[in-house]
């Protein structure tokens, strides 16, 4: 179980990593030096399916997060949890989308392989753009995930 203090530190540092990674060369170095640990912490928890959904809640509702950061969270941990651990996360995410417009608008930026998308609950398939190029909310679909959406693995 993650403590409230650990969640706060990870959420803040994860956002700083993302924001600085979009900046100058000096900013990107600072992101790698000071904040890479948060990305690694989240990524490890995503890989083993142990990331508390509350961490994602805090990331998406961080008052200092902008739209670009929420897209980054969608294309990173949310996307990976839905493709690698749907049995543990799809219903939790679908429930949040039913009651929280931030979640609902964020999952519109998730990209899943067709087989992964078909495994989602119907309520979530209506929000996550499907393989045909659309969702019921009018989201577009790219034929493949855009490059450069995540930090390089294995740093």
PDB file of C-alpha atoms in Angstrom, residues 59-142:
ATOM      1  CA  UNK A  59      -2.394  12.376 -11.433  1.00  0.00           C
ATOM      2  CA  UNK A  60      -5.496  13.293 -13.401  1.00  0.00           C
ATOM      3  CA  UNK A  61      -6.809  15.675 -10.739  1.00  0.00           C
ATOM      4  CA  UNK A  62      -3.483  17.336  -9.958  1.00  0.00           C
ATOM      5  CA  UNK A  63      -4.442  21.040  -9.993  1.00  0.00           C
ATOM      6  CA  UNK A  64      -1.155  21.879 -11.728  1.00  0.00           C
ATOM      7  CA  UNK A  65      -1.583  19.271 -14.486  1.00  0.00           C
ATOM      8  CA  UNK A  66      -2.469  20.506 -17.936  1.00  0.00           C
ATOM      9  CA  UNK A  67      -4.230  18.723 -20.797  1.00  0.00           C
ATOM     10  CA  UNK A  68      -0.901  17.566 -22.242  1.00  0.00           C
ATOM     11  CA  UNK A  69      -0.030  15.862 -18.958  1.00  0.00           C
ATOM     12  CA  UNK A  70      -3.365  14.052 -18.816  1.00  0.00           C
ATOM     13  CA  UNK A  71      -2.759  12.835 -22.372  1.00  0.00           C
ATOM     14  CA  UNK A  72       0.684  11.646 -21.239  1.00  0.00           C
ATOM     15  CA  UNK A  73      -0.917   9.684 -18.380  1.00  0.00           C
ATOM     16  CA  UNK A  74      -3.501   8.241 -20.796  1.00  0.00           C
ATOM     17  CA  UNK A  75      -0.824   7.149 -23.269  1.00  0.00           C
ATOM     18  CA  UNK A  76       1.345   5.735 -20.506  1.00  0.00           C
ATOM     19  CA  UNK A  77       0.039   4.047 -17.388  1.00  0.00           C
ATOM     20  CA  UNK A  78      -3.670   3.977 -18.260  1.00  0.00           C
ATOM     21  CA  UNK A  79      -3.052   2.528 -21.707  1.00  0.00           C
ATOM     22  CA  UNK A  80      -0.607  -0.041 -20.356  1.00  0.00           C
ATOM     23  CA  UNK A  81      -2.903  -1.121 -17.519  1.00  0.00           C
ATOM     24  CA  UNK A  82      -5.824  -1.569 -19.912  1.00  0.00           C
ATOM     25  CA  UNK A  83      -3.753  -3.648 -22.306  1.00  0.00           C
ATOM     26  CA  UNK A  84      -1.722  -5.663 -19.785  1.00  0.00           C
ATOM     27  CA  UNK A  85      -4.045  -5.930 -16.763  1.00  0.00           C
ATOM     28  CA  UNK A  86      -7.622  -5.354 -17.975  1.00  0.00           C
ATOM     29  CA  UNK A  87      -9.014  -7.909 -15.539  1.00  0.00           C
ATOM     30  CA  UNK A  88      -7.811  -5.739 -12.638  1.00  0.00           C
ATOM     31  CA  UNK A  89      -8.287  -2.234 -14.018  1.00  0.00           C
ATOM     32  CA  UNK A  90     -10.903  -2.046 -16.796  1.00  0.00           C
ATOM     33  CA  UNK A  91     -13.922  -2.048 -14.475  1.00  0.00           C
ATOM     34  CA  UNK A  92     -12.286   0.422 -12.067  1.00  0.00           C
ATOM     35  CA  UNK A  93     -11.476   2.792 -14.925  1.00  0.00           C
ATOM     36  CA  UNK A  94     -14.926   2.355 -16.499  1.00  0.00           C
ATOM     37  CA  UNK A  95     -16.568   3.250 -13.171  1.00  0.00           C
ATOM     38  CA  UNK A  96     -14.453   6.382 -12.845  1.00  0.00           C
ATOM     39  CA  UNK A  97     -15.322   7.377 -16.398  1.00  0.00           C
ATOM     40  CA  UNK A  98     -19.043   7.039 -15.592  1.00  0.00           C
ATOM     41  CA  UNK A  99     -18.765   9.476 -12.688  1.00  0.00           C
ATOM     42  CA  UNK A 100     -15.837  11.747 -13.575  1.00  0.00           C
ATOM     43  CA  UNK A 101     -15.576  13.780 -16.757  1.00  0.00           C
ATOM     44  CA  UNK A 102     -11.794  14.187 -16.340  1.00  0.00           C
ATOM     45  CA  UNK A 103     -11.392  10.416 -16.526  1.00  0.00           C
ATOM     46  CA  UNK A 104     -13.869  10.176 -19.421  1.00  0.00           C
ATOM     47  CA  UNK A 105     -12.062  12.798 -21.484  1.00  0.00           C
ATOM     48  CA  UNK A 106      -8.644  11.358 -20.614  1.00  0.00           C
ATOM     49  CA  UNK A 107      -9.352   7.825 -21.847  1.00  0.00           C
ATOM     50  CA  UNK A 108     -10.219   9.276 -25.252  1.00  0.00           C
ATOM     51  CA  UNK A 109      -6.426   9.495 -25.676  1.00  0.00           C
ATOM     52  CA  UNK A 110      -5.749   5.818 -24.989  1.00  0.00           C
ATOM     53  CA  UNK A 111      -4.619   3.718 -27.950  1.00  0.00           C
ATOM     54  CA  UNK A 112      -5.175  -0.021 -27.785  1.00  0.00           C
ATOM     55  CA  UNK A 113      -4.625  -2.902 -30.153  1.00  0.00           C
ATOM     56  CA  UNK A 114      -7.934  -4.212 -31.555  1.00  0.00           C
ATOM     57  CA  UNK A 115      -7.891  -7.375 -29.404  1.00  0.00           C
ATOM     58  CA  UNK A 116      -7.246  -5.347 -26.246  1.00  0.00           C
ATOM     59  CA  UNK A 117      -9.979  -2.859 -27.134  1.00  0.00           C
ATOM     60  CA  UNK A 118     -12.528  -5.659 -27.650  1.00  0.00           C
ATOM     61  CA  UNK A 119     -11.785  -6.915 -24.107  1.00  0.00           C
ATOM     62  CA  UNK A 120     -12.938  -3.640 -22.531  1.00  0.00           C
ATOM     63  CA  UNK A 121     -16.349  -3.292 -20.900  1.00  0.00           C
ATOM     64  CA  UNK A 122     -18.890  -1.805 -23.309  1.00  0.00           C
ATOM     65  CA  UNK A 123     -19.084   1.442 -21.327  1.00  0.00           C
ATOM     66  CA  UNK A 124     -15.341   1.934 -21.747  1.00  0.00           C
ATOM     67  CA  UNK A 125     -15.352   0.961 -25.452  1.00  0.00           C
ATOM     68  CA  UNK A 126     -17.734   3.877 -25.975  1.00  0.00           C
ATOM     69  CA  UNK A 127     -15.018   6.250 -24.703  1.00  0.00           C
ATOM     70  CA  UNK A 128     -11.749   4.693 -25.879  1.00  0.00           C
ATOM     71  CA  UNK A 129     -11.371   5.150 -29.638  1.00  0.00           C
ATOM     72  CA  UNK A 130     -11.783   1.807 -31.309  1.00  0.00           C
ATOM     73  CA  UNK A 131      -9.883   0.126 -34.092  1.00  0.00           C
ATOM     74  CA  UNK A 132     -12.341   1.369 -36.705  1.00  0.00           C
ATOM     75  CA  UNK A 133     -11.290   4.960 -36.159  1.00  0.00           C
ATOM     76  CA  UNK A 134     -14.062   6.213 -33.939  1.00  0.00           C
ATOM     77  CA  UNK A 135     -15.795   5.951 -30.624  1.00  0.00           C
ATOM     78  CA  UNK A 136     -19.381   6.862 -29.895  1.00  0.00           C
ATOM     79  CA  UNK A 137     -18.094  10.212 -28.602  1.00  0.00           C
ATOM     80  CA  UNK A 138     -16.503  10.981 -31.944  1.00  0.00           C
ATOM     81  CA  UNK A 139     -12.868  10.353 -31.033  1.00  0.00           C
ATOM     82  CA  UNK A 140     -10.504   9.689 -33.905  1.00  0.00           C
ATOM     83  CA  UNK A 141      -8.270   6.674 -34.287  1.00  0.00           C
ATOM     84  CA  UNK A 142      -4.767   6.593 -35.572  1.00  0.00           C
TER      85      UNK A 142
END
